[in-house]
PDB file of C-alpha atoms in Angstrom:
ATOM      1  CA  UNK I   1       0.000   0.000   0.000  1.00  0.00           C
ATOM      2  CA  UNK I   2       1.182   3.623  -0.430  1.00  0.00           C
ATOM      3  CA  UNK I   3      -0.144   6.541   0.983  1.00  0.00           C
ATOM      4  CA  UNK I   4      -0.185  10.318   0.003  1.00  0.00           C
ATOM      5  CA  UNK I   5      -1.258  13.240   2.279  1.00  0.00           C
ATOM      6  CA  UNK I   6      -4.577  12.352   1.212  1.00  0.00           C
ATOM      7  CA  UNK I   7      -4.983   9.324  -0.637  1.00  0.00           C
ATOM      8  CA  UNK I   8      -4.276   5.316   0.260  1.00  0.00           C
ATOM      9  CA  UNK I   9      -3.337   3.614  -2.877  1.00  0.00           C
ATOM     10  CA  UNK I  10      -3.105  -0.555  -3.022  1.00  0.00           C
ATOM     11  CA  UNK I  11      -3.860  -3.017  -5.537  1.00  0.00           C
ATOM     12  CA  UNK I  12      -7.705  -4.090  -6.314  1.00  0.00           C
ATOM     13  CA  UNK I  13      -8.517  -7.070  -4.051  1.00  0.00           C
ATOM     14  CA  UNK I  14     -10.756  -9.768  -6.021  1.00  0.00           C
ATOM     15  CA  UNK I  15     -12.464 -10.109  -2.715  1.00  0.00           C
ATOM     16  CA  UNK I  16     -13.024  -6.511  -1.507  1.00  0.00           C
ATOM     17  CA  UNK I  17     -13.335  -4.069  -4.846  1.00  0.00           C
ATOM     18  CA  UNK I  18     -15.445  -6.533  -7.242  1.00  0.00           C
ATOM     19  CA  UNK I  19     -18.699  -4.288  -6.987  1.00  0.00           C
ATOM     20  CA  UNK I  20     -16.665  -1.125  -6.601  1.00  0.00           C
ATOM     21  CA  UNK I  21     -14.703  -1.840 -10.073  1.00  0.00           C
ATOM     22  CA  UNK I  22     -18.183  -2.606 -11.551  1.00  0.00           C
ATOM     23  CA  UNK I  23     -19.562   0.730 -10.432  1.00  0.00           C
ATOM     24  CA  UNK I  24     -16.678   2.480 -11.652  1.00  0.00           C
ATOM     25  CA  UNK I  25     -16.050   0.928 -14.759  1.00  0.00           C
ATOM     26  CA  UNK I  26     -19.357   1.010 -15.851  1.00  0.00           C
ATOM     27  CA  UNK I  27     -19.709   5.006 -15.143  1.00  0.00           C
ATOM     28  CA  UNK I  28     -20.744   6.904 -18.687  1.00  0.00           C
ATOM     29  CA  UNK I  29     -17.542   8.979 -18.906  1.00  0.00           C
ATOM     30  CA  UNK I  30     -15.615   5.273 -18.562  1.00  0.00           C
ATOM     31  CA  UNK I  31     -17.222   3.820 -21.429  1.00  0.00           C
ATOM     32  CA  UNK I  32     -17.408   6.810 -23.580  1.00  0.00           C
ATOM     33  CA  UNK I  33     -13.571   7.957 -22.541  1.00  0.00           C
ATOM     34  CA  UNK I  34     -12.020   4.449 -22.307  1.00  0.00           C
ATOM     35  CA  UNK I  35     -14.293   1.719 -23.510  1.00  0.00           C
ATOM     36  CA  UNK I  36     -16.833  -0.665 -22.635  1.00  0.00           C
ATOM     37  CA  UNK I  37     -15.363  -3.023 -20.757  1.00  0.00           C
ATOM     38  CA  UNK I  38     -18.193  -5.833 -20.751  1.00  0.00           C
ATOM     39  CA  UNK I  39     -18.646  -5.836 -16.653  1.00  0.00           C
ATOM     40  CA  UNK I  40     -21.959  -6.438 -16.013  1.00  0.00           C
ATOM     41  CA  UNK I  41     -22.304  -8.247 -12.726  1.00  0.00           C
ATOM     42  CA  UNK I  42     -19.748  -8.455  -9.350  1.00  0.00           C
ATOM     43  CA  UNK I  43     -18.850 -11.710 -10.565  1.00  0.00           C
ATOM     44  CA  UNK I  44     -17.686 -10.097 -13.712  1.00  0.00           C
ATOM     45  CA  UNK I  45     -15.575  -7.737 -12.166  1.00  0.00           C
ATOM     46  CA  UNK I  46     -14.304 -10.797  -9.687  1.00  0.00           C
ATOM     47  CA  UNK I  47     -12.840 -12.554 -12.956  1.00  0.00           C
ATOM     48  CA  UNK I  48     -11.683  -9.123 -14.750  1.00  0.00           C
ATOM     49  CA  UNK I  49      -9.913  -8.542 -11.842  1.00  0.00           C
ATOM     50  CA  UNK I  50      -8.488 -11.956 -11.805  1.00  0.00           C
ATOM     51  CA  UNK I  51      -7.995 -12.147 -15.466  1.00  0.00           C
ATOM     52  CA  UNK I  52      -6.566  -8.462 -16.173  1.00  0.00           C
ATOM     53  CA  UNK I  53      -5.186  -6.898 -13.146  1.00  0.00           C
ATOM     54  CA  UNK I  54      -3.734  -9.614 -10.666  1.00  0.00           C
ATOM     55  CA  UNK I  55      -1.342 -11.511 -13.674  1.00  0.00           C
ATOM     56  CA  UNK I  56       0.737  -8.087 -14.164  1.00  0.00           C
ATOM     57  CA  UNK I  57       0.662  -7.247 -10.660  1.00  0.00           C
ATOM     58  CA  UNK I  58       1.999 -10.948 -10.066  1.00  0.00           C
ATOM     59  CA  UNK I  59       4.851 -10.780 -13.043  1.00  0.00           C
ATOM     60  CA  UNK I  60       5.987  -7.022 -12.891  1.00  0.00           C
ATOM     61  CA  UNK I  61       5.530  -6.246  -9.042  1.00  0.00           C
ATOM     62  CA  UNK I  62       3.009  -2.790 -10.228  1.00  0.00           C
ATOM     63  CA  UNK I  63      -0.542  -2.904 -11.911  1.00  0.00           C
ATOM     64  CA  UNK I  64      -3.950  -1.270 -11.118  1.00  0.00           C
ATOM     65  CA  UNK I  65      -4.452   0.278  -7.658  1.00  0.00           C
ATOM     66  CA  UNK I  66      -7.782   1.267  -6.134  1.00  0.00           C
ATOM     67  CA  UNK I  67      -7.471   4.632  -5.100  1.00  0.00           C
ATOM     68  CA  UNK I  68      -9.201   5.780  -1.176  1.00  0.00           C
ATOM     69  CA  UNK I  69     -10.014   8.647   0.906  1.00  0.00           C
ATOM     70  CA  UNK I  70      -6.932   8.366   4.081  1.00  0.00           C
ATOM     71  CA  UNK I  71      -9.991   9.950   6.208  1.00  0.00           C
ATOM     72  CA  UNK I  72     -12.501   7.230   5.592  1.00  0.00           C
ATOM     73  CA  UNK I  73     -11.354   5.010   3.794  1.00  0.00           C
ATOM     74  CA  UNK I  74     -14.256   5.550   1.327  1.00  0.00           C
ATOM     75  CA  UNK I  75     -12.788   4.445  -2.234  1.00  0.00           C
ATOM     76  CA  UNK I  76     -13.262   6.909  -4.772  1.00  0.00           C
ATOM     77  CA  UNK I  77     -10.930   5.863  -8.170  1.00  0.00           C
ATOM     78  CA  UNK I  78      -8.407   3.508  -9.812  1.00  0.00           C
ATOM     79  CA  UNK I  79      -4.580   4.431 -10.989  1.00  0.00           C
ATOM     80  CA  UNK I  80      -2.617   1.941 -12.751  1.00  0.00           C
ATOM     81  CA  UNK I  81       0.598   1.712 -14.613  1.00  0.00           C
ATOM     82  CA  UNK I  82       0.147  -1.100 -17.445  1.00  0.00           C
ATOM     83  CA  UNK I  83       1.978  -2.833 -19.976  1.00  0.00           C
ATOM     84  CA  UNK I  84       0.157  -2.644 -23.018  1.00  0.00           C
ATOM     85  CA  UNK I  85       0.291  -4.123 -26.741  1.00  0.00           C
ATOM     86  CA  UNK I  86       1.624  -1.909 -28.681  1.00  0.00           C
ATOM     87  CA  UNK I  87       3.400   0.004 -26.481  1.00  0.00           C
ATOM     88  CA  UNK I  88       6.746   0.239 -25.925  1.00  0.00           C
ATOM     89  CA  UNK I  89       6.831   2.605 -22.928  1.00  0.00           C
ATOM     90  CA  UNK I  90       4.588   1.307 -19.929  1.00  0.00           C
ATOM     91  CA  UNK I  91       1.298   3.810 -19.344  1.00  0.00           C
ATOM     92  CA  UNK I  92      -0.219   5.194 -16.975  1.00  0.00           C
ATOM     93  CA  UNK I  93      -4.298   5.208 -16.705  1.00  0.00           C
ATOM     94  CA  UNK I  94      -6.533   6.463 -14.222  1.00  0.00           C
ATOM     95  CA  UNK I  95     -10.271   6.665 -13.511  1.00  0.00           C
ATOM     96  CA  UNK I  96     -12.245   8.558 -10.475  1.00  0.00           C
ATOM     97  CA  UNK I  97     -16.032   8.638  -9.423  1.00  0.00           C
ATOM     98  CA  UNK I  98     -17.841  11.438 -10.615  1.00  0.00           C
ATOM     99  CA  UNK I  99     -18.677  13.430  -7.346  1.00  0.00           C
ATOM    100  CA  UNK I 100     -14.342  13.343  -7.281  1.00  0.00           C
ATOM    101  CA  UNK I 101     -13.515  14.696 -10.131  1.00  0.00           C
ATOM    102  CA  UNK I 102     -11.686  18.217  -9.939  1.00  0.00           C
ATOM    103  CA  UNK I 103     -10.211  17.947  -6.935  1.00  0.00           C
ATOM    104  CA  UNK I 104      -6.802  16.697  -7.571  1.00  0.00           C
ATOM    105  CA  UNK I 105      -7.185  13.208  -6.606  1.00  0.00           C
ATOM    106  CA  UNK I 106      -5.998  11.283  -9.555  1.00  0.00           C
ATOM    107  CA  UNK I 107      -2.965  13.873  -9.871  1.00  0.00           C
ATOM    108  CA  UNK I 108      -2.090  13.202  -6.474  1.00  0.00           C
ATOM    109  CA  UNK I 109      -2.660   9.059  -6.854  1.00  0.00           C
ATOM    110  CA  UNK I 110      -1.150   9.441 -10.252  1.00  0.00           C
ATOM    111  CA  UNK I 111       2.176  11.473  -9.259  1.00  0.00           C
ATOM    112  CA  UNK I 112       2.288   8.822  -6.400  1.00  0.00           C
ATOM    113  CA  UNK I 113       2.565   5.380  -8.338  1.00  0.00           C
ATOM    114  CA  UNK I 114       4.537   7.206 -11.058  1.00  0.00           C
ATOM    115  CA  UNK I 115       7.378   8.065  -8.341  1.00  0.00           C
ATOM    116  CA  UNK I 116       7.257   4.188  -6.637  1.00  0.00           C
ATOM    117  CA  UNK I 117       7.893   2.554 -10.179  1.00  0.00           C
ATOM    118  CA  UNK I 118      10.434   4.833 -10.816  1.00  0.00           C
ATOM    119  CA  UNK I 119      12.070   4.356  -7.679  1.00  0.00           C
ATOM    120  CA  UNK I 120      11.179   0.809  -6.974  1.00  0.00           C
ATOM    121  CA  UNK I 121      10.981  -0.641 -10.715  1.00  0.00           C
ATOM    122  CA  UNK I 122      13.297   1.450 -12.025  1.00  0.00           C
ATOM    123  CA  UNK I 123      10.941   2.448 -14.765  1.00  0.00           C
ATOM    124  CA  UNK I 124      12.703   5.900 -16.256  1.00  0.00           C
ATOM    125  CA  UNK I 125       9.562   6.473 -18.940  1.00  0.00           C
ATOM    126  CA  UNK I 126       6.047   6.625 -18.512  1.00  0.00           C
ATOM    127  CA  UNK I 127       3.169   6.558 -21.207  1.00  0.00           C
ATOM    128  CA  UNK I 128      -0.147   7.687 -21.559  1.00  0.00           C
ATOM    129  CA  UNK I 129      -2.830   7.306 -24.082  1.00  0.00           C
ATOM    130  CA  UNK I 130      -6.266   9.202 -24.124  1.00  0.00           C
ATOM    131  CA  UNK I 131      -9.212   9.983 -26.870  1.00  0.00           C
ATOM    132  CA  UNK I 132      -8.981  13.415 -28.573  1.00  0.00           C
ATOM    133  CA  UNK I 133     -12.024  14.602 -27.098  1.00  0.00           C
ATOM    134  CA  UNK I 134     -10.899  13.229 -23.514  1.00  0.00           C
ATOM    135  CA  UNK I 135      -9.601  16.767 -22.216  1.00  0.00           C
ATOM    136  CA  UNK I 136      -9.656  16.689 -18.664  1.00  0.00           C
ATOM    137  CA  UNK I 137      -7.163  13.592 -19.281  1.00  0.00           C
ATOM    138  CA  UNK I 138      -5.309  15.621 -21.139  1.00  0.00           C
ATOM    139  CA  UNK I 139      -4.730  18.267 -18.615  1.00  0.00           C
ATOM    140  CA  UNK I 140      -3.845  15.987 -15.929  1.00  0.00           C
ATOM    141  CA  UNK I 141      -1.592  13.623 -18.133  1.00  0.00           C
ATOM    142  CA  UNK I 142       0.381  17.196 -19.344  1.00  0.00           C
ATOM    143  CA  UNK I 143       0.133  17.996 -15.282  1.00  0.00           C
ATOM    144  CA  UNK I 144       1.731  14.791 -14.697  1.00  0.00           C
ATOM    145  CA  UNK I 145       4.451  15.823 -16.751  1.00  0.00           C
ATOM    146  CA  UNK I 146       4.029  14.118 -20.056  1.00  0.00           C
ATOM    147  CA  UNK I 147       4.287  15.371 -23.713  1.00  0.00           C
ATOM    148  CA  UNK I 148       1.852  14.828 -26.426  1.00  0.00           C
ATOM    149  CA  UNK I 149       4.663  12.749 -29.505  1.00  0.00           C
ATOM    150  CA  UNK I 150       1.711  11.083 -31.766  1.00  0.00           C
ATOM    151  CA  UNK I 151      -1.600   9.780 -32.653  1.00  0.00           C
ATOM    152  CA  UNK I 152      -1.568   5.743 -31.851  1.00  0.00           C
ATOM    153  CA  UNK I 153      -3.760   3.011 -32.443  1.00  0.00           C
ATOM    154  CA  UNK I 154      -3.700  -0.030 -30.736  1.00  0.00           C
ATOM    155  CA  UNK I 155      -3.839  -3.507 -31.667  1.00  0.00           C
ATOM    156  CA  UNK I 156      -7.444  -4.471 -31.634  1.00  0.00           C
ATOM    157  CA  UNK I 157      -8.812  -1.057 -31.524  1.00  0.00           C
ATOM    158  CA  UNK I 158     -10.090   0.983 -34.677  1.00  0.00           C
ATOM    159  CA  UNK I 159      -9.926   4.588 -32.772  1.00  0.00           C
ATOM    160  CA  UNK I 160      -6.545   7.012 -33.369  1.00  0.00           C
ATOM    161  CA  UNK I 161      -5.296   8.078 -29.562  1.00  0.00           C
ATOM    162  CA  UNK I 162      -3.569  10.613 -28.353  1.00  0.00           C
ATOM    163  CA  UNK I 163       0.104   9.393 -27.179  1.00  0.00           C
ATOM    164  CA  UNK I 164       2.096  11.337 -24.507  1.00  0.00           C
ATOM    165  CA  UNK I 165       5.711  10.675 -22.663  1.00  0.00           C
ATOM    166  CA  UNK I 166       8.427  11.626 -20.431  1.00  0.00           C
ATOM    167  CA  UNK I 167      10.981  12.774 -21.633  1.00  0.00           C
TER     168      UNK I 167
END
């Protein structure tokens, strides 16, 4: 687990973030911003959890965190740093309950798990992809420190993204 001033970050728990993952992931902004990610039930987000986040987590030591309040431990978003086909450069992605959004959570979660794998997994560049018409991601991926290089696409996908770096 890592903490921030404000924020307790730790990997999502099969057991304990099932029906939180399937609120979140199934949020409008989600699916229009990142995609439809077929969860439809708790057990659906037990085995996406199981299928997609634990493996990496397992091989590379880093993968998707759920993101809480220190205060109450209430859990309001998800951060994760991901391998991805087809791309090189890990990336970063991040995702926050509506009634959180502008407050500086996922900045604060994001700058956090940016600094442990580059510290702890010795990863020196970080990626991010987002949809043209995503621009609050945009702010808070150039906040974060990245620059916009290119338009992407990635295997299996049809839509052009927006690809950003450290340099």
């Amino acid at each position: 687990m890592y903490e921030t001033e404000r924020l307790m970050i730790r990997p999502f728990s099969v057991e304990d973030d099932a029906e939180f993952l399937l609120e979140l992931y199934n949020m409008p902004d989600f699916i229009k911003y990142i995609g439809d990610r077929k969860i439809r039930t708790v057990e659906d987000a037990q085995n996406y959890i199981k299928s997609k986040f634990l493996p990496q987590i397992s091989r590379l030591g880093f993968g998707n965190c759920v993101v809480l309040l220190k205060e109450n431990s209430e859990k309001i978003g998800g951060v994760g740093i991901f391998e991805r086909e087809g791309l090189d450069v890990a990336d970063i992605g991040f995702s926050v309950l509506k009634k959180y959004e502008g407050q500086g959570f996922m900045f604060e979660a994001a700058q956090k798990l940016m600094s442990v794998v580059h510290e702890d997994f010795g990863l020196n560049k970080i990626s991010a992809i987002t949809t043209k018409d995503n621009f609050s991601s945009q702010k808070l991926i150039e906040k974060l420190g990245l620059k916009y290089q290119k338009m992407v696409t990635i295997p299996g996908d049809t839509e052009e993204l927006m690809y950003f770096e450290t340099e």
